[in-house]
Structures are given as structure tokens and as C-alpha cells.
Short mmCIF file of C-alpha atoms in Angstrom, two decimals:
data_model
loop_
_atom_site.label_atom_id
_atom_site.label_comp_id
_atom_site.label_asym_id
_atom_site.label_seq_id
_atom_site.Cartn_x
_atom_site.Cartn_y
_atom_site.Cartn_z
CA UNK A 115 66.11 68.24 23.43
CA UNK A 116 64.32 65.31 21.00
CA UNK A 117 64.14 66.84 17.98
CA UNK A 118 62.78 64.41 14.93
CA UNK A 119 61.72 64.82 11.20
CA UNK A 120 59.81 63.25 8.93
CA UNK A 121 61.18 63.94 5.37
CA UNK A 122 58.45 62.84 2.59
CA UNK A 123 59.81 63.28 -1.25
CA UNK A 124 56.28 64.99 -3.63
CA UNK A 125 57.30 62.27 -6.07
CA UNK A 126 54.06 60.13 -5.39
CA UNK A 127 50.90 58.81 -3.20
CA UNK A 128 51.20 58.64 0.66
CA UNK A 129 52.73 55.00 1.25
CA UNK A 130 51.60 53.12 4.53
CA UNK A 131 54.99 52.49 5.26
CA UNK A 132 56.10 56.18 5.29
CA UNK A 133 52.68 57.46 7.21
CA UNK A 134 54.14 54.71 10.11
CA UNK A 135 57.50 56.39 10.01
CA UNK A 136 55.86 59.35 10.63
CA UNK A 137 53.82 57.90 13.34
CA UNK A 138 56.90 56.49 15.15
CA UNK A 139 58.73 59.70 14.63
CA UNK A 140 55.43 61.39 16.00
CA UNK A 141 55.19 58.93 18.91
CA UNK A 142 58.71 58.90 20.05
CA UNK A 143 58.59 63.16 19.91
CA UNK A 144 55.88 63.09 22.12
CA UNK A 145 56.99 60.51 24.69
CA UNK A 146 60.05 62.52 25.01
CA UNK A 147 58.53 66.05 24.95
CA UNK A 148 60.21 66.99 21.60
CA UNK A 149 59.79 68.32 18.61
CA UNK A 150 57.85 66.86 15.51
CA UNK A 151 59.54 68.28 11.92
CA UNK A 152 57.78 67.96 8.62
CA UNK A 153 60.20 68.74 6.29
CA UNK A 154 59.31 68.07 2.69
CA UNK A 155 62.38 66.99 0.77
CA UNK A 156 61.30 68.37 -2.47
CA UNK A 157 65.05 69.02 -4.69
CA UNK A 158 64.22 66.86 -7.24
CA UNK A 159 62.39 69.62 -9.66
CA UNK A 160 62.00 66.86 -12.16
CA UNK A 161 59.54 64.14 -10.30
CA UNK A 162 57.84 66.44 -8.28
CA UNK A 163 54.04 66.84 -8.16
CA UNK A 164 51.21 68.93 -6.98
CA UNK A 165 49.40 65.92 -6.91
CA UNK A 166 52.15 64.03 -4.59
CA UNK A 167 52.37 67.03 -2.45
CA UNK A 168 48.53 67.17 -1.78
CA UNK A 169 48.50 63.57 -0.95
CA UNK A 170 51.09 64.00 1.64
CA UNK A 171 49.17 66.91 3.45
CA UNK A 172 45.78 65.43 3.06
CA UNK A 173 47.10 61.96 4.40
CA UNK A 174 48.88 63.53 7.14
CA UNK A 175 46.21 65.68 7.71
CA UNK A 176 43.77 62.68 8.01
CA UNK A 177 45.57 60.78 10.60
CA UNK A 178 45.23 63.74 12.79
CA UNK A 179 48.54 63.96 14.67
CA UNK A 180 50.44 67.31 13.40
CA UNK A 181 53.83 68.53 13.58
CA UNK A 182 55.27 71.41 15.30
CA UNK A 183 57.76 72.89 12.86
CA UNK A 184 57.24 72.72 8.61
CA UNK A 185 60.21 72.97 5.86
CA UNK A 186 60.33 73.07 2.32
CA UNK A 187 63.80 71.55 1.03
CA UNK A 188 63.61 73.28 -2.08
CA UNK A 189 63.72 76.67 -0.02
CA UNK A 190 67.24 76.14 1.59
CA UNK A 191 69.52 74.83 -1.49
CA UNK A 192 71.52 77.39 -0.55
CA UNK A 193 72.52 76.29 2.92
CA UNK A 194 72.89 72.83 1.28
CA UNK A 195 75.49 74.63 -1.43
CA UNK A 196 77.17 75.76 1.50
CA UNK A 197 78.07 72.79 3.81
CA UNK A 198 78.98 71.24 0.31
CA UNK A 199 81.66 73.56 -0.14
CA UNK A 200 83.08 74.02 3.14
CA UNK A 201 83.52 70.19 2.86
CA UNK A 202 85.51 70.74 -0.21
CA UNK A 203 87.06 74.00 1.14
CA UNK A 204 88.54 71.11 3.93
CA UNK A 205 89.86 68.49 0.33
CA UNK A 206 86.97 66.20 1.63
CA UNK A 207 85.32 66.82 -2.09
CA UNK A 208 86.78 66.89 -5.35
CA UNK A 209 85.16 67.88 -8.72
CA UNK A 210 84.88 65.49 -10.87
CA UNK A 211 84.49 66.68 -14.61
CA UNK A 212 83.65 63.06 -16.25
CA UNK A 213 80.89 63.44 -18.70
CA UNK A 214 78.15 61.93 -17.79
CA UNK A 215 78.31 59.72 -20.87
CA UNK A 216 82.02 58.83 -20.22
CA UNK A 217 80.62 58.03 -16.80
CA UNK A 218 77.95 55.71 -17.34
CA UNK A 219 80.44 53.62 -19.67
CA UNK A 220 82.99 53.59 -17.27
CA UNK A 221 80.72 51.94 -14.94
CA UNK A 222 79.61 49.63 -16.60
CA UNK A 223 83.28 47.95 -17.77
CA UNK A 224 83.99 48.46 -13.83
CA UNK A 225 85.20 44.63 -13.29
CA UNK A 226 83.23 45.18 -9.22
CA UNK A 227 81.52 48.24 -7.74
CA UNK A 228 82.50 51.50 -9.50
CA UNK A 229 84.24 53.64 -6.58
CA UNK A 230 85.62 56.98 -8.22
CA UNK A 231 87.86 57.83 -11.48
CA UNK A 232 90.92 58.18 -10.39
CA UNK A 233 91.97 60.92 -12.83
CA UNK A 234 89.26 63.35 -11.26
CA UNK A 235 90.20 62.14 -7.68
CA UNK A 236 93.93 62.97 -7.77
CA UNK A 237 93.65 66.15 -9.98
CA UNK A 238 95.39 68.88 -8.89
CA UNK A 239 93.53 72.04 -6.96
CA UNK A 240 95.14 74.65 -9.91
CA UNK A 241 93.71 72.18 -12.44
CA UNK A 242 91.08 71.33 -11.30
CA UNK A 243 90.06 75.61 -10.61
CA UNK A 244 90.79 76.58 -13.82
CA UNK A 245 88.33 73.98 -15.15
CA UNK A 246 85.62 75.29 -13.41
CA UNK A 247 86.82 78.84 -14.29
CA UNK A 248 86.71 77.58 -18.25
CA UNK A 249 83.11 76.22 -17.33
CA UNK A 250 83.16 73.32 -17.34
CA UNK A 251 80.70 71.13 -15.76
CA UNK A 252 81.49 68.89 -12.90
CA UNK A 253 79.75 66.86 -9.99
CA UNK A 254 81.30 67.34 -6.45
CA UNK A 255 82.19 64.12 -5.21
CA UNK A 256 82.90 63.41 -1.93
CA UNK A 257 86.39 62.03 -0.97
CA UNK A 258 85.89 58.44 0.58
CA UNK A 259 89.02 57.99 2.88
CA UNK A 260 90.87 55.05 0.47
CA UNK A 261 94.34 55.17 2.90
CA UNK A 262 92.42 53.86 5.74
CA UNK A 263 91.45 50.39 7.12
CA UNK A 264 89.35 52.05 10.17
CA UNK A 265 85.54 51.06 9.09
CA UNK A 266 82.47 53.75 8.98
CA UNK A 267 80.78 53.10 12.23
CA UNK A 268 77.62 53.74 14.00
CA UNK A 269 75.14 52.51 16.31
CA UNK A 270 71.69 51.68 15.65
CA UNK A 271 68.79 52.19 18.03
CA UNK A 272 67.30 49.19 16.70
CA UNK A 273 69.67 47.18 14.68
CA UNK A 274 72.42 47.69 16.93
CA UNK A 275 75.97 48.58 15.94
CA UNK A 276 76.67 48.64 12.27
CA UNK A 277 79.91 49.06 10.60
CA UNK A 278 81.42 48.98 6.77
CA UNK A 279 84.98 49.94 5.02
CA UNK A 280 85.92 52.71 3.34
CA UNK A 281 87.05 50.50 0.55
CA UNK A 282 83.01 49.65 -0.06
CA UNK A 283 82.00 52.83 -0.46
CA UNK A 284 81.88 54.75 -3.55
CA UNK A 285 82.66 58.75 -3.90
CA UNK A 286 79.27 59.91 -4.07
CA UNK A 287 77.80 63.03 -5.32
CA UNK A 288 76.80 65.82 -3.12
CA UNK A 289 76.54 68.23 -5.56
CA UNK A 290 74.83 67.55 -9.52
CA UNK A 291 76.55 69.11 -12.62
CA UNK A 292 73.57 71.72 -12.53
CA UNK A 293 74.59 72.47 -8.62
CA UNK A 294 71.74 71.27 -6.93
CA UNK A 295 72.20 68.59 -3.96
CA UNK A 296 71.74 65.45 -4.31
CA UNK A 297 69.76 63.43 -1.80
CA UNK A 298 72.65 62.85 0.38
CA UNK A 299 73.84 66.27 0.59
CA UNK A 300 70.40 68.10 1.14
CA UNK A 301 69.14 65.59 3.62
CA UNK A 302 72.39 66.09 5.88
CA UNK A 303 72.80 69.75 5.77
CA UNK A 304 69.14 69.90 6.76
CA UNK A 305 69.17 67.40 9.67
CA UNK A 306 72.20 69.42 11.28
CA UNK A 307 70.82 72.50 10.34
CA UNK A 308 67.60 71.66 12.03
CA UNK A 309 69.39 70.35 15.14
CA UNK A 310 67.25 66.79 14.75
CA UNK A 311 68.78 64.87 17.58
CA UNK A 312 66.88 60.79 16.06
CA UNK A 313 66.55 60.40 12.52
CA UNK A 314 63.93 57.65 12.58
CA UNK A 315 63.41 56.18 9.14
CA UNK A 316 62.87 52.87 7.16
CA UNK A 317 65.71 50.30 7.33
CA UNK A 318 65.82 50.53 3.51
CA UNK A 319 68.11 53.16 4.13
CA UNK A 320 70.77 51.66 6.49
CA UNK A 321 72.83 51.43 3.90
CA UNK A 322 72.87 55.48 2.86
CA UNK A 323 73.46 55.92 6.66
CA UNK A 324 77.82 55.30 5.95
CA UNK A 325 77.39 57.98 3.38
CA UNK A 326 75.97 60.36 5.73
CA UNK A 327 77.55 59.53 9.19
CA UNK A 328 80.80 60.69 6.50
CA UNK A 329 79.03 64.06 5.51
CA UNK A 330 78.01 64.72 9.47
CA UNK A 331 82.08 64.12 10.36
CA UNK A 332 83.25 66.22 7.26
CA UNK A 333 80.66 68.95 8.50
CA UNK A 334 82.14 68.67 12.10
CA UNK A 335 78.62 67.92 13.35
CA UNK A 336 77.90 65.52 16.43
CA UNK A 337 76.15 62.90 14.67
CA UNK A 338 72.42 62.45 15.63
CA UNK A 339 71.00 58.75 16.90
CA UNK A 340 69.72 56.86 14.30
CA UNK A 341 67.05 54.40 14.15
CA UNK A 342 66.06 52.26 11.40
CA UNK A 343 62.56 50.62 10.88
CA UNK A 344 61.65 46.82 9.93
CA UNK A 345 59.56 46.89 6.67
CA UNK A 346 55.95 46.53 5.46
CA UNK A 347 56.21 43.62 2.74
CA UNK A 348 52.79 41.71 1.36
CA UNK A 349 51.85 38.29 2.09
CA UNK A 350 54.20 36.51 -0.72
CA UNK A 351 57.56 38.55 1.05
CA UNK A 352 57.96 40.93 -1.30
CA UNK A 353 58.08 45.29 -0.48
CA UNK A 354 54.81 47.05 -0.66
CA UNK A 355 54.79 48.47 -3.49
CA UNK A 356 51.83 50.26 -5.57
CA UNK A 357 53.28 49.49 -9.08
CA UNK A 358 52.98 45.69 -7.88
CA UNK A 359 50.35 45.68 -4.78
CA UNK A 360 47.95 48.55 -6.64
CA UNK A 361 46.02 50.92 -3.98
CA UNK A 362 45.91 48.95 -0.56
CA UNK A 363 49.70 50.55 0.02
CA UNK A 364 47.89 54.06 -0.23
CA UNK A 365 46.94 55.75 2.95
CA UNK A 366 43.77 57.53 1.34
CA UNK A 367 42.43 54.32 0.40
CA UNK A 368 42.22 53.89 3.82
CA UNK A 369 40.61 57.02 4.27
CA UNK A 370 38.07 56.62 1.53
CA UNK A 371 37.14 53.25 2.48
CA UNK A 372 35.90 54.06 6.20
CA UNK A 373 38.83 53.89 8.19
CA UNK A 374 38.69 55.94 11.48
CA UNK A 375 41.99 57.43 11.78
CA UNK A 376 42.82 56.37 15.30
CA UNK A 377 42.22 53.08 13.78
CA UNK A 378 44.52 53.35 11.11
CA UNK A 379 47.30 54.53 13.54
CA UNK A 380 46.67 51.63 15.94
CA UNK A 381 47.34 49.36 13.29
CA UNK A 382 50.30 50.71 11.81
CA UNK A 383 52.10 50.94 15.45
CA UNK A 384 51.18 46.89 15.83
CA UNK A 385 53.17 46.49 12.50
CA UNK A 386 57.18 46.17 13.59
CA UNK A 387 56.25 47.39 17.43
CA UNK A 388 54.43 45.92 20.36
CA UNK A 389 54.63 47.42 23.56
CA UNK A 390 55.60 45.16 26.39
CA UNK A 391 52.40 43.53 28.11
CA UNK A 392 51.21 42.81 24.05
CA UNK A 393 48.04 44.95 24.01
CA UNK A 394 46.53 45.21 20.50
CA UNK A 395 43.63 47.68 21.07
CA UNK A 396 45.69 50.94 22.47
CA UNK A 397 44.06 54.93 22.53
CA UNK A 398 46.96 57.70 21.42
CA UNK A 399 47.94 58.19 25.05
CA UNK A 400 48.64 54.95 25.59
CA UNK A 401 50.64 54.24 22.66
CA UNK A 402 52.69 57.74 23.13
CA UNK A 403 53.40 56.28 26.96
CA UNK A 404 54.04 53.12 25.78
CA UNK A 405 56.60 54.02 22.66
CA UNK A 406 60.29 53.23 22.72
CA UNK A 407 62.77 51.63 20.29
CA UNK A 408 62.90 48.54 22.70
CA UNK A 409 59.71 47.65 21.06
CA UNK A 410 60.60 47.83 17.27
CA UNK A 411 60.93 44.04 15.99
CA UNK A 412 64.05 43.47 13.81
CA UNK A 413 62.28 41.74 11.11
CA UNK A 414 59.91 42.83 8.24
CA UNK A 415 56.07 43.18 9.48
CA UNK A 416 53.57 41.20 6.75
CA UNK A 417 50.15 43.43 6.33
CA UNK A 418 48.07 40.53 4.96
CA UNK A 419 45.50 41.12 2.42
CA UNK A 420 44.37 39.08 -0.65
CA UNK A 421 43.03 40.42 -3.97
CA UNK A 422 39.12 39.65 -2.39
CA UNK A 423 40.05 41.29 0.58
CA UNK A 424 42.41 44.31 0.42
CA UNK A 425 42.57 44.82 4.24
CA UNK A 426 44.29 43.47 7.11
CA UNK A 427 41.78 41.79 8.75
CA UNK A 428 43.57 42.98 11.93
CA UNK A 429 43.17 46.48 10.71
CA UNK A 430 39.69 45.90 10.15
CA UNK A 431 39.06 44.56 13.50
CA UNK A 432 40.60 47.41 15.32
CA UNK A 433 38.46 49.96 13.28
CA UNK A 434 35.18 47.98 13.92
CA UNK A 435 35.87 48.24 17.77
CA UNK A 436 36.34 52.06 17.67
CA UNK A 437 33.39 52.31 15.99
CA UNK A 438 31.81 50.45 18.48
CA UNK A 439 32.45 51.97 21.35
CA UNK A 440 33.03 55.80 20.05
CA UNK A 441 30.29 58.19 21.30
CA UNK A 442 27.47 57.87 19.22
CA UNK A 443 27.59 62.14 17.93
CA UNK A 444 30.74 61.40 16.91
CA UNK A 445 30.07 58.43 14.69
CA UNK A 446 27.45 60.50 12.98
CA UNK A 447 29.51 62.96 11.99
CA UNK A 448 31.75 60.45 10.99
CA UNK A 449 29.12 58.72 9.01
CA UNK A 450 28.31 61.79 7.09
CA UNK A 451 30.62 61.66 4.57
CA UNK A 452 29.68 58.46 3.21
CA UNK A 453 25.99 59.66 2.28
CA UNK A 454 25.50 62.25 0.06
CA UNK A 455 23.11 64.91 1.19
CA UNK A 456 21.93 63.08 4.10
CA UNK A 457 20.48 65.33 6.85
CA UNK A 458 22.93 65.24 10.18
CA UNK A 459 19.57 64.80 12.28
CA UNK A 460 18.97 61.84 10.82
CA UNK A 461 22.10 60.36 10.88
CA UNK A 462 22.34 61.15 14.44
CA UNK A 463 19.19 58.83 14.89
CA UNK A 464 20.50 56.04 12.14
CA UNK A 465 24.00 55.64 13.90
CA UNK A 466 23.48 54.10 17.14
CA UNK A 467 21.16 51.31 14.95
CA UNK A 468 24.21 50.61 13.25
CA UNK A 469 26.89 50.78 15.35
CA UNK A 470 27.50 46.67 16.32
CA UNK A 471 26.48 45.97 12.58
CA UNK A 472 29.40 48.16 10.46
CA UNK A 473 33.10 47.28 10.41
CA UNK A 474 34.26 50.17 7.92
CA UNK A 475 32.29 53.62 7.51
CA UNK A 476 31.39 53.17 4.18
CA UNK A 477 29.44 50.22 5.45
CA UNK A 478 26.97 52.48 6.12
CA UNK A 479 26.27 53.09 2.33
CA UNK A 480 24.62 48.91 2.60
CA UNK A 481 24.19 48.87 6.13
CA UNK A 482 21.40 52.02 6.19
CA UNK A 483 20.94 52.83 2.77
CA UNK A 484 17.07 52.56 2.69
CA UNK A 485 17.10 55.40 5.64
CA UNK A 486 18.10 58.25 2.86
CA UNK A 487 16.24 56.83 -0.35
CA UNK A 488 12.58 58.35 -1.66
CA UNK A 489 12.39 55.41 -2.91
CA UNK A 490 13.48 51.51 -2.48
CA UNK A 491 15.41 49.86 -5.37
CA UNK A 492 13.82 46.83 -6.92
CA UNK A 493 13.55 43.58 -4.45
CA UNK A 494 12.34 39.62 -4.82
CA UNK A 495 8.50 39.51 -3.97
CA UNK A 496 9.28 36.43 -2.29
CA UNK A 497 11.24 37.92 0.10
CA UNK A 498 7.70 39.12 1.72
CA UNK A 499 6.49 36.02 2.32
CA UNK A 500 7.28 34.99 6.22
CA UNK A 501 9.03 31.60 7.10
CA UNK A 502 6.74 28.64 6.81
CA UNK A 503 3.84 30.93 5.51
CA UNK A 504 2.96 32.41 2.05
CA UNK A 505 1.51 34.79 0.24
CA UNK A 506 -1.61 35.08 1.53
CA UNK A 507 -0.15 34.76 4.84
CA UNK A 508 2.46 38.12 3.65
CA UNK A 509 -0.98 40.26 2.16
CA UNK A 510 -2.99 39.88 5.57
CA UNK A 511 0.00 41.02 7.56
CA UNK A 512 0.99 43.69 5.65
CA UNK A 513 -2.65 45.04 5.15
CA UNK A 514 -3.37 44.64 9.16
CA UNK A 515 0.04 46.28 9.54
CA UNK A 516 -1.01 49.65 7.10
CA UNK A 517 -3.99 49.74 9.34
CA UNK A 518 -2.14 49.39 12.76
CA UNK A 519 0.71 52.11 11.44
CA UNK A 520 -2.14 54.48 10.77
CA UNK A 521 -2.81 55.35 13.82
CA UNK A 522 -0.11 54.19 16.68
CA UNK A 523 2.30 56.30 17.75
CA UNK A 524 5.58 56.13 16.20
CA UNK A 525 7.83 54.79 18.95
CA UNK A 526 9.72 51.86 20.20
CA UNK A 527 7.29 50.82 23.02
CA UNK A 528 4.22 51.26 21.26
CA UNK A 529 5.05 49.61 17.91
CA UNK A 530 6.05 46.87 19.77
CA UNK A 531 3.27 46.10 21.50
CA UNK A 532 1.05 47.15 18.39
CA UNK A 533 2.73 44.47 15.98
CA UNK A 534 2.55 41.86 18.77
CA UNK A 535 -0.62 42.47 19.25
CA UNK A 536 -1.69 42.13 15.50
CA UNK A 537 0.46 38.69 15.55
CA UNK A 538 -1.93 37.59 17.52
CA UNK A 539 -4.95 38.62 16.25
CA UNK A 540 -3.61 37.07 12.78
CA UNK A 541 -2.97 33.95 15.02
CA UNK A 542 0.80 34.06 13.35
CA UNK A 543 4.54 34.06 15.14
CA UNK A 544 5.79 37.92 15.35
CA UNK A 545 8.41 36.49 13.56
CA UNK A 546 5.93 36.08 10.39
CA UNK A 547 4.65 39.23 11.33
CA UNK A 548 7.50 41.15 11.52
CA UNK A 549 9.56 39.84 8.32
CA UNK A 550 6.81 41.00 5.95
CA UNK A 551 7.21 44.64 7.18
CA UNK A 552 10.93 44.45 7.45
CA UNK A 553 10.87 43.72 3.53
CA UNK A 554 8.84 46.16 3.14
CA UNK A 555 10.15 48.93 4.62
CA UNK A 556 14.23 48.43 4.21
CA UNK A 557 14.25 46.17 0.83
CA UNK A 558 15.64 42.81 2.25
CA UNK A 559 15.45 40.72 5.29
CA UNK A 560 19.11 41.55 7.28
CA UNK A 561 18.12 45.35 8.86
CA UNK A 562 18.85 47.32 11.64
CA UNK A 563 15.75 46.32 14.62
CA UNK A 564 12.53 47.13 13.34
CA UNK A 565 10.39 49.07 15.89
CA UNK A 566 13.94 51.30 15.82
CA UNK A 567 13.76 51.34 11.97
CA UNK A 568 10.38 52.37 12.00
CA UNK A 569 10.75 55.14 14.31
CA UNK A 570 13.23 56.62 12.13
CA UNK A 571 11.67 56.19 8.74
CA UNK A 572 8.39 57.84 10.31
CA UNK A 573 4.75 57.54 9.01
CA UNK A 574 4.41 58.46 5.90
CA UNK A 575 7.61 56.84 4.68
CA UNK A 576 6.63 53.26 6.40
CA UNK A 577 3.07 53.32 4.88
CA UNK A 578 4.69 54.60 1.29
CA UNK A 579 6.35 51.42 1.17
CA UNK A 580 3.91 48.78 2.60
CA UNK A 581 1.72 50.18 -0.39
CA UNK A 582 4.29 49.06 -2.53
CA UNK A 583 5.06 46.08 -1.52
CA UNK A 584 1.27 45.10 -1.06
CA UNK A 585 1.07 46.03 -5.03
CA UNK A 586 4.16 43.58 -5.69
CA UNK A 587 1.77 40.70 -4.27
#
């Protein structure tokens, strides 16, 4: 049985990179009919948030894919306590009772890598009891094998096999002087706990993966598969990072700029994965049939964006074809959002006249802005006046145009013909005729179609604003 977890820390925003772990841990559970784990690895007391936590669920909830099974790590330290000591109970721990001051200076005369203090490592068990007896503190350290030659080994679903000595690994910590895990600890007794068959995660932590393929073997666990993921770096090479890159690494500004979330998850997959015949555009069912380690690319994935432009413009392109071709009651709702207070019946009629002309939701806010305003915002007069004409030319079509939008009925066919019709009584291009009106009724020249624009603004809303504009000339 697959069984896979995605193990976010509360210590800050949803990063891009970890909502595509979750999506390839969420994709590769589904191809195989498994299970999806949230598990929220939330022992360090000390950089936790509320804030970081809500981001987590509100990103995760955003992109719409769920999880079957939910954990809180902070709720099981005592399981963790336990596989740490039956480790020790088996002399593959030791306490160590080095101050942490004493241990920081120690380090740092260490001529290479600090390893362990030998004092603490070869103390005796009746010494090293009464100690803790007395109350003193201590970290338990694990006990790196330092009598062997035979390398820490394991395969790699993507990397392939992977293999380092004892003798360049230190003895870490698996329990703190105040006896809660550490990372190392927790995240181990949890993933055998949980029965999590792939432990799918960012190659950023290859390295921790000797540590823990030693806690899984002291544990007498059968060690799970792992995979490790390329990274997400910016355009110059170096790791996303929002202290560096700012917002773009943050899922919600993805969200609160317009992204569809289908979109979003499209995009990630494409970033370290392709699937085999190199589609781009790809609905969830196809990328959950499609999904397998095969397809993970060894090296780093680039999202491009410049300080003008904080999107991929592939990420861009994907969203503006969903929103193309999604259903246009769906869009609407989607729209919504983005414009305060406007009414869901109108939107329902704006959508479809924006639909080829948006890339982003929030588009909408510039795209079809004059469709929920009383009133229009201050424009250039000479934006009236028709191509090759002038003013005159822009006050006898708007005035024949008040009188033809009297009385015509307020539909596609019949403004059409009405407008034409006046073109040609005014001896003018539609062009000339139309331009004046478009002004006039959406506050610049680049608008939706206008018999469709007029339909939806209505009467009294069109003639509102060809009064004004015939009082700007």
C-alpha cells in the first residue's frame, strides 16, 4: 500500500517549492491508489506561528487537491520519546552532558567537521545513569558506527544509489536537553509510525537522508523508498528564497493575483517533471495518469521572472488558456472575487466579453472595470474624437447616437444595425462612429465589443455617459 506525507514546518509562508512537493506527493498517491498524509511537523514551539499555520491550510486549501489522513507532530512527542529510547535501550544513543557552551567552543577549535566528544561517547552506562539521576542535563546523541568501513547506503528513486561513511557523519541529536525531538528524531518515528511507504521531498535534504536511513535500522524498521526532488532556483541560479526573491516564492501571491488553481498546479508539475510525449497544457487526470519518478529531471528547474514581471511567463500562459476555455459560469464565479460588491448576474453577462482578453483574474479589475462603476473616472477629451475626424465630427455622432439609444432595443442585432445605420446617415466610417461611443461609455478606446458592452451597461447607464462626454466637448 502507497502511503506518502507531506510534512510542512508553521515556521513561515507557503513556499512554491514545498506546495510542488506536495503536488508530487499528491500525484504519485493517486496514480498508485494510496494514501495522501498531511502531517504538520510543528516541534519547534519556538518558530512556530498561527500565521504560518494558516498559510499552509489556506494555500493547500487553494490548490484544491486534499489529503486523506491529517497529523499534528506536536501531538505525538511522546511516541517520538519512545523510539528515542528504545534506540538507546539497544547502546545506539548515548547522553551526552556537554554544556551547550562547552559545546559550541569545542566546535569551533574542531581542526575538520565536529563528529562527537569522545568523553560523552565512551562514558560508562553507571556514570552516565547517575548523571541523569543527579539532573543533569544532556542531549541524546545517536551512536554513529566509528569501527566500521561499510558506508550508509540507499537508493534513490530519482538520484539513484547514494552512499557515504560512517566516518562523515556526526553523532546527531535525537533528543534536546529539554527532551523534545529534534527534527531527525520526530520526522522518523512519525514516518514508521505512519507506515509511509515514499518519502518524497526536496533534494535539499539528501544529505539528512544517512542520518535517518541510521534511525530506521536502529528502530528495526524496513526503510521506506525515498525520492528526492530537483530544486526551484531564480533566474541568476540561486534558491528561491523570500528573504532574497520577496513574494513571487509565495503560493498566495499566486492566489491573490488571479491564478486559477489548476493553473498553478500545471505549472509547478512542468517544473523538474515532464511526462513522456512533452505535453505542457495537462487537466488533473492526465497529470495523475501520467506521474512517475521516471519523469523527475535531475537538475534544478529555473521559474523565470524579473522584478517588472514577477511571473513565469509560462505560468501565465497556462492560466490564460484555462481561462479561456473554462465554462463561462465558472469563470464568473471565479471573477467575483476580484470586484467588490459586484452583482453575480452581471458578472455572468461581463465574463464571456472578457474571456480571450484576460490572462490573470485580477485582470478583470482593468479589463471590465467601467461595467461596476456609477460613475467613469476622469478621461482625455481627445480620446472622443474618431480617427481622421474631429470634434465636430465626435459631437454629431455622439448626439445622433443619444437619439438612436433612446429608443432601439438594447441588443446585439439591433444596435448593430442602428449604429450602422446612423454611420451612414452621418456619411462617416462605423469606425468613426463607433469610437466616439466606445469612449464614452467604457473611458478609453481598448474595450470589450461594443454592441456586447452596450447590452450589458443597459439604457440608462449608456445615455448617463454620452451626456457626459458630450459636456466634455
Amino acid at each position: 500500500m502507497v502511503r506518502v506525507r507531506f510534512a510542512p514546518s508553521p515556521t513561515g509562508f507557503l513556499h512554491i517549492g514545498s506546495a510542488r512537493t506536495f503536488i508530487f506527493n499528491w500525484l504519485y498517491a493517486r496514480h498508485n491508489n494510496g494514501t495522501m498524509v498531511l502531517r504538520i511537523d510543528d516541534t519547534d514551539v519556538d518558530r512556530n506561528t498561527q500565521a504560518s499555520r494558516d498559510s499552509i491550510f489556506d494555500g493547500l486549501k487553494w490548490l484544491d487537491l486534499g489529503w486523506d489522513e491529517l497529523y499534528h507532530q506536536s501531538e505525538r512527542i511522546e511516541l517520538h520519546r519512545q523510539v528515542a529510547w528504545k534506540i538507546f535501550e539497544k547502546g545506539l544513543a548515548y547522553r551526552d552532558f556537554t554544556p551547550a557552551s562547552a559545546e559550541s567552543d569545542t566546535k569551533e577549535r574542531s581542526d575538520g567537521p565536529w563528529l562527537f566528544n569522545p568523553a560523552m561517547r565512551e562514558l560508562s552506562a553507571e556514570e552516565s545513569q547517575r548523571r541523569a539521576d543527579a539532573g543533569e542535563p544532556f542531549v541524546l546523541r545517536f551512536r554513529v558506527p566509528r569501527d566500521s568501513s561499510h558506508p550508509v547506503e540507499f537508493r534513490d528513486a530519482v538520484y539513484g544509489a547514494q552512499s557515504k561513511l560512517p566516518a562523515d557523519i556526526e553523532d546527531f541529536a535525537l533528543l534536546r536537553s529539554n527532551g523534545l525531538p529534534t527534527y531527525h528524531m520526530a520526522s522518523c518515528a512519525d514516518d514508521i509510525d505512519l507506515n509511509i511507504s515514499h518519502i518524497i521531498r526536496g533534494q535539499d535534504h539528501l544529505t539528512n537522508t544517512f542520518k535517518h536511513v541510521l534511525i530506521f535500522e536502529a528502530a528495526g524498521a524496513a526503510l521506506p523508498t525515498f525520492a528526492h526532488l530537483p530544486l526551484l532556483i531564480a533566474p541568476e541560479g540561486s534558491k528561491l528564497s523570500k528573504r532574497k526573491h520577496g513574494p513571487v516564492v509565495s503560493v498566495t501571491t499566486y492566489r491573490d493575483a488571479g491564478f486559477l488553481p489548476h493553473a498553478f498546479v500545471n505549472f509547478l508539475c512542468l517544473l523538474g517533471w515532464s511526462p513522456k510525449d512533452n505535453r505542457e497544457q495537462m487537466a488533473r487526470q492526465e497529470l495523475t495518469d501520467a506521474f512517475s519518478f521516471e519523469g523527475i529531471n535531475h537538475s534544478n528547474a529555473v521559474v523565470n521572472f524579473t522584478d517588472q514581471d514577477p511571473f513565469d511567463p509560462k505560468a501565465v500562459w497556462l492560466n490564460a488558456e484555462l481561462i479561456r476555455t473554462m465554462p463561462v459560469e465558472e469563470l464568473a464565479k471565479q471573477l467575483l472575487p476580484f470586484v467588490p460588491n459586484a452583482e453575480p448576474g452581471k458578472m455572468l453577462q461581463v465574463a464571456p466579453l472578457i474571456q480571450e482578453r484576460i490572462k490573470l483574474l485580477k485582470d478583470v479589475s482593468t479589463a471590465a472595470d467601467f461595467f461596476f462603476l456609477d460613475e467613469l473616472p476622469p478621461y482625455d477629451s481627445a480620446e472622443l474624437i474618431p480617427q481622421k475626424g474631429d470634434a465636430p465630427m465626435a459631437l454629431a455622432v455622439l448626439e445622433r447616437a443619444r437619439d438612436v439609444l433612446s429608443t432601439v432595443e438594447f441588443k446585439h442585432d439591433a444596435l448593430d444595425q442602428a449604429l450602422r445605420a446612423a454611420a451612414q446617415d452621418l456619411k462617416i466610417k462605423p469606425g468613426q462612429m463607433f469610437q466616439p461611443i466606445r469612449v464614452a461609455v467604457c473611458g478609453r478606446k481598448n474595450a470589450p465589443p461594443l454592441f456586447e458592452t452596450l447590452e450589458v451597461l443597459g439604457r440608462e447607464t449608456t445615455l448617463k455617459r454620452i451626456n457626459a462626454a458630450l459636456a466634455l466637448l
